[in-house]
Short mmCIF file of C-alpha atoms in Angstrom, two decimals:
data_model
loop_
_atom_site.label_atom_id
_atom_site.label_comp_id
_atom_site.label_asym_id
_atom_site.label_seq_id
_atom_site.Cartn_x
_atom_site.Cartn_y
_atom_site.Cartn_z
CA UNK A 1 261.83 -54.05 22.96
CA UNK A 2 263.06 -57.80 23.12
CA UNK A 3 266.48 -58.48 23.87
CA UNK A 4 266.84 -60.50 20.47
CA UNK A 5 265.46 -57.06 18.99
CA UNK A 6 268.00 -54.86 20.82
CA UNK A 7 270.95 -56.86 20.16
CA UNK A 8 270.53 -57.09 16.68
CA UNK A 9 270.49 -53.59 16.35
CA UNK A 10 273.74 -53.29 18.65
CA UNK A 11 275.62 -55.58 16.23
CA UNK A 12 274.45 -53.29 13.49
CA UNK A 13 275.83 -50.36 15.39
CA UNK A 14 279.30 -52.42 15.54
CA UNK A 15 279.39 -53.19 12.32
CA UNK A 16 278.02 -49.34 10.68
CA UNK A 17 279.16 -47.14 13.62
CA UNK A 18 282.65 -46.28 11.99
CA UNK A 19 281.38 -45.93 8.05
CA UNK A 20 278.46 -43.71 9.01
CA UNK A 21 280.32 -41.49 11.54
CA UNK A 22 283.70 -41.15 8.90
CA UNK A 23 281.12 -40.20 6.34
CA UNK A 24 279.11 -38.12 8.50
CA UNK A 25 282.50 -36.09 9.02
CA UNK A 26 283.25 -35.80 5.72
CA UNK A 27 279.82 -34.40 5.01
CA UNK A 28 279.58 -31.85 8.40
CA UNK A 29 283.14 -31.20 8.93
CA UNK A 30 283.05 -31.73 12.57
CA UNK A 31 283.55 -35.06 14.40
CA UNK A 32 281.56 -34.26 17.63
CA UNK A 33 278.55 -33.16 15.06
CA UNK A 34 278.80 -36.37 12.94
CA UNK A 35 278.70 -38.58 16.70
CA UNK A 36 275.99 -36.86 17.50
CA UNK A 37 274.31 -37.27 14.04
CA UNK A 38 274.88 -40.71 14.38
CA UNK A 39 273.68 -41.54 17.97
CA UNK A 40 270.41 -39.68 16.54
CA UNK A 41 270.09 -42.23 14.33
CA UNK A 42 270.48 -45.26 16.20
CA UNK A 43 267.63 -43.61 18.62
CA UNK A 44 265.50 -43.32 15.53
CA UNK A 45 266.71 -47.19 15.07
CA UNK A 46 266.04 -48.59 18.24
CA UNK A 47 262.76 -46.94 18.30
CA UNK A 48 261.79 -47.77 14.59
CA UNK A 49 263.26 -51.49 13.51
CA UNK A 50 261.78 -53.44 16.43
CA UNK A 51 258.21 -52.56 14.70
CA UNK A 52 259.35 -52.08 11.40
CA UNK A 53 262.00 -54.62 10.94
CA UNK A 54 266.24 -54.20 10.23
CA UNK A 55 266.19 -52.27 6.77
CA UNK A 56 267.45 -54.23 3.83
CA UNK A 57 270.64 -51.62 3.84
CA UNK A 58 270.69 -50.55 7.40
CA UNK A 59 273.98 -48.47 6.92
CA UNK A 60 271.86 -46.63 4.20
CA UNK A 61 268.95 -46.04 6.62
CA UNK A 62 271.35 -45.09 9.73
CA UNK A 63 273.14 -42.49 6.55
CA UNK A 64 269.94 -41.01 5.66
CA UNK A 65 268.13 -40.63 9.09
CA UNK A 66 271.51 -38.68 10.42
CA UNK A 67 271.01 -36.48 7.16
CA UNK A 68 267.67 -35.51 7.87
CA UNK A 69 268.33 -34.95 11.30
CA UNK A 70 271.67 -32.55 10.35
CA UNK A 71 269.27 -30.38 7.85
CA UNK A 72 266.75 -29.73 10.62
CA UNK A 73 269.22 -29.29 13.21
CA UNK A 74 270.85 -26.60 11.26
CA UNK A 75 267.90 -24.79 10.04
CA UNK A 76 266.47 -24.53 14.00
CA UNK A 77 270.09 -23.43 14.62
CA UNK A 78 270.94 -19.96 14.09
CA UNK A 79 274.54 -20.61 16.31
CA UNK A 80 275.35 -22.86 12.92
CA UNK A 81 273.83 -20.22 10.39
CA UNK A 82 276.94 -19.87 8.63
CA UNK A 83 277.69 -23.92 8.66
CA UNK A 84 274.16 -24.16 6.64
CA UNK A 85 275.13 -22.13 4.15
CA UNK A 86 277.86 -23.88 3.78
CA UNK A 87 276.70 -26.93 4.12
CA UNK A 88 273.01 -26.88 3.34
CA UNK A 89 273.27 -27.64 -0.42
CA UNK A 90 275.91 -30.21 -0.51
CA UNK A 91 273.60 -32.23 2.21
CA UNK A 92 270.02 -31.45 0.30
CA UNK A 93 271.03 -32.59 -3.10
CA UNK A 94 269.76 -35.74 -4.45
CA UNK A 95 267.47 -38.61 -2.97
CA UNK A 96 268.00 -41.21 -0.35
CA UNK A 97 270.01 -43.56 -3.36
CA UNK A 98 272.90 -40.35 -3.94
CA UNK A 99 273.34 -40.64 -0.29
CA UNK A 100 273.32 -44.53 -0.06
CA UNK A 101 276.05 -43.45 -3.15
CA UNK A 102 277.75 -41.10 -0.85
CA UNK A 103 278.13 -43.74 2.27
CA UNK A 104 279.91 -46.29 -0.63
CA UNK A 105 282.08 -43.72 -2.54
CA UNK A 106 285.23 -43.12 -1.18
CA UNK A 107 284.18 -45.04 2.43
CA UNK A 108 287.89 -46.70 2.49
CA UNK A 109 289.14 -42.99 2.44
CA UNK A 110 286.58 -41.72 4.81
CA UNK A 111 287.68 -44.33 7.41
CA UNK A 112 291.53 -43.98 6.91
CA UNK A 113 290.82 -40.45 7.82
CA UNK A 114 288.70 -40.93 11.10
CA UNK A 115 291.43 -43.17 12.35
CA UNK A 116 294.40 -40.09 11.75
CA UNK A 117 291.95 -37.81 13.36
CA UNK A 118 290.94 -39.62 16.26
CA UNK A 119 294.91 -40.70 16.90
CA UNK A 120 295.91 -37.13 16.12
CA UNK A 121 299.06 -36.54 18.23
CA UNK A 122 297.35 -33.04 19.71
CA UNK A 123 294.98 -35.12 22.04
CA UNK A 124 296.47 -37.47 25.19
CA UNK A 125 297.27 -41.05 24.90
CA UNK A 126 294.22 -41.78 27.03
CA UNK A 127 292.35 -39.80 24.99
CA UNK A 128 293.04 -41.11 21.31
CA UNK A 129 292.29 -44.99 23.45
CA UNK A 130 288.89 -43.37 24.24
CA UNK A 131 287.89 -41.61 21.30
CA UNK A 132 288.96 -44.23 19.13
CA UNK A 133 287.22 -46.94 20.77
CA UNK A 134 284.15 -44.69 21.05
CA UNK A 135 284.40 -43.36 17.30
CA UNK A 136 285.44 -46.70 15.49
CA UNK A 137 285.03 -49.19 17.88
CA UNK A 138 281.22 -48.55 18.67
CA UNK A 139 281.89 -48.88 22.03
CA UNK A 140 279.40 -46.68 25.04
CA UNK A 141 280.85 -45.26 27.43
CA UNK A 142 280.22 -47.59 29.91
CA UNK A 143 281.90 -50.15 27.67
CA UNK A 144 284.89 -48.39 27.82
CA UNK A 145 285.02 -47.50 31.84
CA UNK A 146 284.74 -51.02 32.35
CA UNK A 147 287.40 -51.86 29.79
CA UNK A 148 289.69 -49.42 31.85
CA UNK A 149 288.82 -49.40 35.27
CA UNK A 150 287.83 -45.91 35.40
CA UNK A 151 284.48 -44.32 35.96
CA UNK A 152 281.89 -43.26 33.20
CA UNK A 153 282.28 -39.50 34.16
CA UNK A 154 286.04 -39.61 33.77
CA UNK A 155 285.46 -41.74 30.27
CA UNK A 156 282.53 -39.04 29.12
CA UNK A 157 284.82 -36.23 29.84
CA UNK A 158 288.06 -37.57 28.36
CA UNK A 159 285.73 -38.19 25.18
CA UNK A 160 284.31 -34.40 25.26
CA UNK A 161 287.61 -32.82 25.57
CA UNK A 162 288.95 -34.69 22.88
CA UNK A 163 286.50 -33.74 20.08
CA UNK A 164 286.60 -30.42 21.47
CA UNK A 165 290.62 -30.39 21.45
CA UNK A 166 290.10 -31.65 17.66
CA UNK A 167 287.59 -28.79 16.92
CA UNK A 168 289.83 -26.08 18.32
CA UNK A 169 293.17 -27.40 16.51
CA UNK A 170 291.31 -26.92 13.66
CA UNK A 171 292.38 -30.63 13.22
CA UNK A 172 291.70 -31.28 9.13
CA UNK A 173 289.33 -34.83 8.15
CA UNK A 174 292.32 -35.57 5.77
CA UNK A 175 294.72 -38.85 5.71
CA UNK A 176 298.07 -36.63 5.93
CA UNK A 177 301.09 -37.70 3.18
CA UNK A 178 304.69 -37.29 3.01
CA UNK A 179 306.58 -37.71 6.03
CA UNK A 180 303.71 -36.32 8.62
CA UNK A 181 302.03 -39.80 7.92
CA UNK A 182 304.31 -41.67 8.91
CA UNK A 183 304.33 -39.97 12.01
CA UNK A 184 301.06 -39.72 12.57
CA UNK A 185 300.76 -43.83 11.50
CA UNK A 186 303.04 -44.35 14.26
CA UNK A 187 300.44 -42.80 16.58
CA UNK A 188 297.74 -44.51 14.93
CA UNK A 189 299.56 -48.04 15.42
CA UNK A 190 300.24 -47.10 19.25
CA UNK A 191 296.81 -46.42 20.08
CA UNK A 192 295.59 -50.02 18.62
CA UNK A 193 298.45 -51.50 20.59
CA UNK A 194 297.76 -50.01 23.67
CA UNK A 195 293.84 -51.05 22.96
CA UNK A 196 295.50 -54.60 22.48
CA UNK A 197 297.66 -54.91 25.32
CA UNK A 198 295.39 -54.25 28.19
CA UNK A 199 293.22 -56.89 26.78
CA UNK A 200 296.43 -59.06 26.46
CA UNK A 201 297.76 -58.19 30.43
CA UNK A 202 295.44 -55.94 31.91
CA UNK A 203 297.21 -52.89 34.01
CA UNK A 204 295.02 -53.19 36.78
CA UNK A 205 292.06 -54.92 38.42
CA UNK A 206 290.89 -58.38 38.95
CA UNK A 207 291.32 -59.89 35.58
CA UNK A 208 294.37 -61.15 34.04
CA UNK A 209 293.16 -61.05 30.15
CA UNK A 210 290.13 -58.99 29.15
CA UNK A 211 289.41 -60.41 25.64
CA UNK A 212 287.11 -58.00 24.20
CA UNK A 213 289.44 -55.28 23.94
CA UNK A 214 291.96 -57.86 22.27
CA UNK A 215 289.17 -58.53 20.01
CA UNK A 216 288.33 -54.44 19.21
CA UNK A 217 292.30 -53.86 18.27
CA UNK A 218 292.11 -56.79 16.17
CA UNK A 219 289.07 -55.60 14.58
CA UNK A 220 290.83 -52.22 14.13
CA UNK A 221 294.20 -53.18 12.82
CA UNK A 222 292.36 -55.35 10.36
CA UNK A 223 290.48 -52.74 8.77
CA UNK A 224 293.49 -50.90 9.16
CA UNK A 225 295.54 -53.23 6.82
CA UNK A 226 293.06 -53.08 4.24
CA UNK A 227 293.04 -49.26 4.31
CA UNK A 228 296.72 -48.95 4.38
CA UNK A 229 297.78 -52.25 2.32
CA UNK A 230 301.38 -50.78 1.21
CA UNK A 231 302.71 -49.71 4.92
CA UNK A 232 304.23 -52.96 6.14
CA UNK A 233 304.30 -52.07 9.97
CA UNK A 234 300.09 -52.07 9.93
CA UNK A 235 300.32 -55.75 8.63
CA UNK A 236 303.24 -56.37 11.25
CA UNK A 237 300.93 -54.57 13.80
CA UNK A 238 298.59 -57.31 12.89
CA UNK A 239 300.71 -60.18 12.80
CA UNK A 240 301.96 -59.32 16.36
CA UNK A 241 298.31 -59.16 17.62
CA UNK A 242 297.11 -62.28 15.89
CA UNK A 243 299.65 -64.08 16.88
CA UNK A 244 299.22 -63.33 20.83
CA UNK A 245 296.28 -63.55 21.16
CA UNK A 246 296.32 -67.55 19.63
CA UNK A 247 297.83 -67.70 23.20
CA UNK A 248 294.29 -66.35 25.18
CA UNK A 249 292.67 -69.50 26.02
CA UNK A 250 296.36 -70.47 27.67
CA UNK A 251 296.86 -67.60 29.51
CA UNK A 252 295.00 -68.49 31.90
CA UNK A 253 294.35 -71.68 34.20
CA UNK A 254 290.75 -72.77 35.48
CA UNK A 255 291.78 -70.92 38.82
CA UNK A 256 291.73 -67.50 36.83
CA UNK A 257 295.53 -67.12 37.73
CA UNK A 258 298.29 -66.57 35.05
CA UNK A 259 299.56 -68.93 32.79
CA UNK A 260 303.45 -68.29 32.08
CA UNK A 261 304.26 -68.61 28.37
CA UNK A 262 306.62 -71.64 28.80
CA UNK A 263 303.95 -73.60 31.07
CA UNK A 264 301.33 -73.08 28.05
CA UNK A 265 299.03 -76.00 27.19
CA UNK A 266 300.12 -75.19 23.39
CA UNK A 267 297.14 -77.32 22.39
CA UNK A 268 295.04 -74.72 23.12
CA UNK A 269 296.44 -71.94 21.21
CA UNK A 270 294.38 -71.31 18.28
CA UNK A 271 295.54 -72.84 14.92
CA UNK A 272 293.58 -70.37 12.77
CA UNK A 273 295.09 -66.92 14.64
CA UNK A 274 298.46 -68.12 13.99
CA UNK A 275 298.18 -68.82 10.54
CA UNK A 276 296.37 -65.58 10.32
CA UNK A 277 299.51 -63.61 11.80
CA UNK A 278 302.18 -65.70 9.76
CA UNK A 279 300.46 -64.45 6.53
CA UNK A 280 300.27 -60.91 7.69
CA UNK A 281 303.98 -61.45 8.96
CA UNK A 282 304.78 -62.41 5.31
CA UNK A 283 302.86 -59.61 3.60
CA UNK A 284 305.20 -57.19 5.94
CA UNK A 285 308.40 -58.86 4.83
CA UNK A 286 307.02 -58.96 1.03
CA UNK A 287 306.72 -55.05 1.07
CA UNK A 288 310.75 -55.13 0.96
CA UNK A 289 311.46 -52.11 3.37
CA UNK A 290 312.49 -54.41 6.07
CA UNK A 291 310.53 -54.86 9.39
CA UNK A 292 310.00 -51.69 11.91
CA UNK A 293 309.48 -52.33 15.80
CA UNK A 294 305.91 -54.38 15.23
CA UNK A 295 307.40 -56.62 12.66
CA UNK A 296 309.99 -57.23 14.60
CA UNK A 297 307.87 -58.42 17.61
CA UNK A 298 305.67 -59.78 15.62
CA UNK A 299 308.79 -62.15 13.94
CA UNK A 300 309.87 -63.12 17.88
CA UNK A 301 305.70 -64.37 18.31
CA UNK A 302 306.31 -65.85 15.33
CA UNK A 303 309.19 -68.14 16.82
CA UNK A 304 307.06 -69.16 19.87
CA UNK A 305 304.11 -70.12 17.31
CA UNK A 306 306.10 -71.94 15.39
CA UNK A 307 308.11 -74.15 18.41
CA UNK A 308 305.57 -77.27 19.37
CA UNK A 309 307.37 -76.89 23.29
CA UNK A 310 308.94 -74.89 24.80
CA UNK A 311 311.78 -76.80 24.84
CA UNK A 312 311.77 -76.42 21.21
CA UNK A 313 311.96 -72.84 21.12
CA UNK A 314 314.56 -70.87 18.91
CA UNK A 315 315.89 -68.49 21.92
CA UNK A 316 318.95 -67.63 19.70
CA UNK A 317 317.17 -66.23 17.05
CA UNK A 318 314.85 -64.90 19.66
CA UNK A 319 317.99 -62.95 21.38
CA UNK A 320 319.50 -62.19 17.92
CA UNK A 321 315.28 -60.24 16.92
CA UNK A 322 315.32 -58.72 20.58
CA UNK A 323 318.89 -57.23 19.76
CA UNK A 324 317.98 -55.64 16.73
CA UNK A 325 314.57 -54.81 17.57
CA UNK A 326 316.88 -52.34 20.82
CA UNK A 327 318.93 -51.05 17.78
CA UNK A 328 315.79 -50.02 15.44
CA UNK A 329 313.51 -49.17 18.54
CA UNK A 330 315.56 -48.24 21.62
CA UNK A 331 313.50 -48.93 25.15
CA UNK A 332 314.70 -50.21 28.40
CA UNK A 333 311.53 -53.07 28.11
CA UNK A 334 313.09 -54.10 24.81
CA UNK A 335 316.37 -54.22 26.62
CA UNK A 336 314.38 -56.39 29.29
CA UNK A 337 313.10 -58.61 26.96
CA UNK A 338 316.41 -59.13 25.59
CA UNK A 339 317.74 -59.89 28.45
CA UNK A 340 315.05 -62.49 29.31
CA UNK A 341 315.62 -63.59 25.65
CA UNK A 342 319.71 -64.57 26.27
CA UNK A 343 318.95 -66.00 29.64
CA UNK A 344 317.08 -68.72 27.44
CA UNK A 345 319.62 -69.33 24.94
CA UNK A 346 322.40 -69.09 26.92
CA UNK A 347 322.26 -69.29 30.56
CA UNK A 348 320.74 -67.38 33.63
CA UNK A 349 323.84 -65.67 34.98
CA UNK A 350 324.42 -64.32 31.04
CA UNK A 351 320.81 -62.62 31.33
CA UNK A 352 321.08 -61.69 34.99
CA UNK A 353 324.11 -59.72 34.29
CA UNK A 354 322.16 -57.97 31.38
CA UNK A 355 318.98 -57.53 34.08
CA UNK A 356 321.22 -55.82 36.76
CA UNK A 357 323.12 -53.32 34.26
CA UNK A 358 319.04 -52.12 34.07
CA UNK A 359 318.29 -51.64 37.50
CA UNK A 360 319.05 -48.18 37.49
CA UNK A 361 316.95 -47.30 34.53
CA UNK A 362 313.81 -44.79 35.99
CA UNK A 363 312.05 -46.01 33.48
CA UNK A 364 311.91 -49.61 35.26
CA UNK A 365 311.76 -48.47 38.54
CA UNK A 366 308.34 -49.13 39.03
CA UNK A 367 308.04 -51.95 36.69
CA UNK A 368 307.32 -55.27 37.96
CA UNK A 369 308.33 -57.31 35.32
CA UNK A 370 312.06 -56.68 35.95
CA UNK A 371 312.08 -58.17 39.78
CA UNK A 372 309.90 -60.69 38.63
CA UNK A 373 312.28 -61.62 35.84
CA UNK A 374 315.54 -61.03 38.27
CA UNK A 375 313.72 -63.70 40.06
CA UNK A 376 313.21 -66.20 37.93
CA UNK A 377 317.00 -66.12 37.21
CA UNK A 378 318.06 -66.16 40.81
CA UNK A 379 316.15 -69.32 40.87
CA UNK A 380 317.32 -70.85 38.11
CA UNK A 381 321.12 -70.36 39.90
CA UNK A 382 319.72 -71.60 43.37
CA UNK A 383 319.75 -68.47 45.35
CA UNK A 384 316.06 -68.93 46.56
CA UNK A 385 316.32 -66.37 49.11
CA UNK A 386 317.29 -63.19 46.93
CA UNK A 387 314.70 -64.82 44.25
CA UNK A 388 311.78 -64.80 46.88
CA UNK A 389 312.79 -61.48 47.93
CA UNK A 390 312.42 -60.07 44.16
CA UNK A 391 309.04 -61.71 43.65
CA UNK A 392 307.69 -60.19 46.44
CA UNK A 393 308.88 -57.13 45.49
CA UNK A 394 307.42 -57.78 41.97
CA UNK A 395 303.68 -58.64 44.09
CA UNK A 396 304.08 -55.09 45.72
CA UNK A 397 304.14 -53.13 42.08
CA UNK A 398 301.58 -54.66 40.60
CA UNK A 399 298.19 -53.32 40.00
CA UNK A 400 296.57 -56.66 38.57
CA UNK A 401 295.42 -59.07 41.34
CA UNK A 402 295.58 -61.90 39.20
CA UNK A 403 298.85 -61.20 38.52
CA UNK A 404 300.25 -60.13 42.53
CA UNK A 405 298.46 -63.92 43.56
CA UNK A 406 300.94 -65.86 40.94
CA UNK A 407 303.97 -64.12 41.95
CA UNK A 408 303.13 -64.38 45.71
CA UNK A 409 302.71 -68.06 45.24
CA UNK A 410 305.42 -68.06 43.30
CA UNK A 411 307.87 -66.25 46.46
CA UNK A 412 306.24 -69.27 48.68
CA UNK A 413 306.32 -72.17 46.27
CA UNK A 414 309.66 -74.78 46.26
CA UNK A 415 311.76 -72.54 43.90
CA UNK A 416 314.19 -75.46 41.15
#
């Protein structure tokens, strides 16, 4: 097969993966079926288009392929007698067009779903990341090691478990109402965070940025939006992650090594991504039920987007979003942030005393950021030795190598 060949059919995969395995779901009533169903399919594909060309509908062709397959699997299947019964008539009536029909009707619905199931509170954080980038992302497995540093075994079996965890929960294909989704959106919204942020500031590893997965939780908040148009935390979700990642191409220098926010070359933050997230931002704030935790970050990236330097920054308003944002969502990073936030707008020793009524917080023990921001504040005051001393601290917790080179340099450098 040519390359041109197999990549064309990869960004069909991208682009279908999601619709044909939500509506495979709804159809089979197990997730772990419908992926299979589907990577059936996109064999059948990458054997099939290469002589016979991409199908006029390919989402149609991928649909009805994985049909055929699921009627022959289950007949040679006696295990899934019962499921045939079941299932057999609903997935043998009408032609190839009723099921093109049945990928279109109610697809919106079908998708809202996949994402509650996949970021179903009964599985692990690391699982929901993996399932959901696997499930609606279109990502391999491989894909996803890479993305998170671990190997393909650990990925494939964090994926199994997951739809297994799913199928013995008895976990429903069903967008939940009432006050269970709003819990479950919260879960939803953390998993295409968490997808964001170690594409923003990776954990670990030799890369600073990794913009691919910033790209995927992009992708997935913004289908997310349009599936959930009345909840204003998925549009301040959005805002938040359009708005940061304008800031990519700065985030790093031509060395590889971390760009600070306030050394930024703000001509290279892109124009379109921030007008992007101050439209979402506004659709959040036009919903009228004030902003949660997202739209509240979201309105303090707004701030930095809108400031053409640094200099020009609103830190007071800044301060006054980080103070309400530790009021609506209580966390000792918030509190961090805040802290950061007041040394700005009104002086280091006003945030250092903030920073040192944390240090006792287990919760920031092991967190780098906070000796790397006591540092920064020592410096500002002149005590260069007790700021060196916290940046090399700072180095030792790291995981990211990018990250442990700046703030080495940064204990040796002339400190202001």
């Amino acid at each position: 097969m040519s390359a041109g060949a197999h990549a064309a059919i990869q960004a069909v995969w991208r682009i279908e993966s999601a619709r044909l395995i939500a509506g495979l779901t709804r159809l089979v009533r197990d997730v772990g079926l419908a992926e299979d169903l589907a990577q059936d399919a996109l064999v059948a594909a990458l054997e099939q288009w290469p002589e016979s060309g991409v199908p006029e509908n390919p989402g149609a062709w991928l649909m009805a392929t994985a049909k055929h397959r699921a009627i022959d699997g289950l007949r040679r299947s006696a295990r899934l007698e019962r499921k045939y019964a079941e299932l057999g008539r609903e997935l043998q009536e009408g032609d190839e067009g009723d099921f093109e029909a049945a990928l279109e009707d109610g697809v919106e619905d079908d998708l809202l779903r996949l994402v509650f199931m996949t970021c179903h509170p009964v599985l692990s954080r690391e699982a929901r990341v993996a399932l959901t980038l696997r499930l609606l992302g279109g990502l391999t497995t491989p894909e996803i090691a890479r993305a998170f540093l671990a190997t393909e075994a650990t990925i494939a079996q964090r994926i199994v478990r997951a739809k297994r965890t799913l199928s013995e929960a008895g976990v429903p294909f069903e967008a939940p109402g009432g006050g269970e989704r709003a819990a479950r959106l919260a879960s939803v919204l953390e998993v295409v965070y968490l997808i964001f942020n170690e594409g923003y500031a990776a954990t670990a590893g030799d890369d600073w940025v990794r913009p691919a997965l910033c790209t995927e939780a992009l992708r997935l908040g913004r289908i997310l939006a349009g599936l959930a148009p009345d909840e204003p935390e998925v549009h301040g979700l959005v805002s938040l992650m359009e708005l940061q990642a304008s800031r990519l191409r700065a985030r790093t220098g031509a060395d590889g090594l971390p760009v600070l926010l306030l050394d930024q070359d703000r001509s290279r933050w892109d124009g379109v991504l921030i007008r992007r997230g101050l439209a979402a931002l506004e659709r959040a704030q036009a919903l009228g039920a004030g902003l949660g935790p997202y739209g509240l970050q979201a309105a303090i990236a707004a701030c930095h987007a809108r400031a053409r330097s640094a200099e020009a920054t609103d830190w007071i308003r800044i301060a006054a979003l980080y103070d309400a944002l530790s009021q609506l969502a209580p966390s000792p990073v918030a509190e961090l942030n805040r802290a950061v936030a007041v040394s700005m707008a009104f002086g280091p020793a006003a945030g250092l005393e903030l920073i040192d009524a944390l240090a006792a917080e287990p919760a920031l023990r092991s967190y780098h950021l906070l000796p790397s921001a006591r540092g920064e504040l020592l410096a500002r005051l002149g005590r260069d030795g007790e700021a060196r001393a916290e940046f090399e601290r700072a180095a030792s917790l790291t995981r990211n190598g990018r990250e442990r080179a700046l703030l080495l340099a940064r204990a040796v450098a002339p400190l202001p």
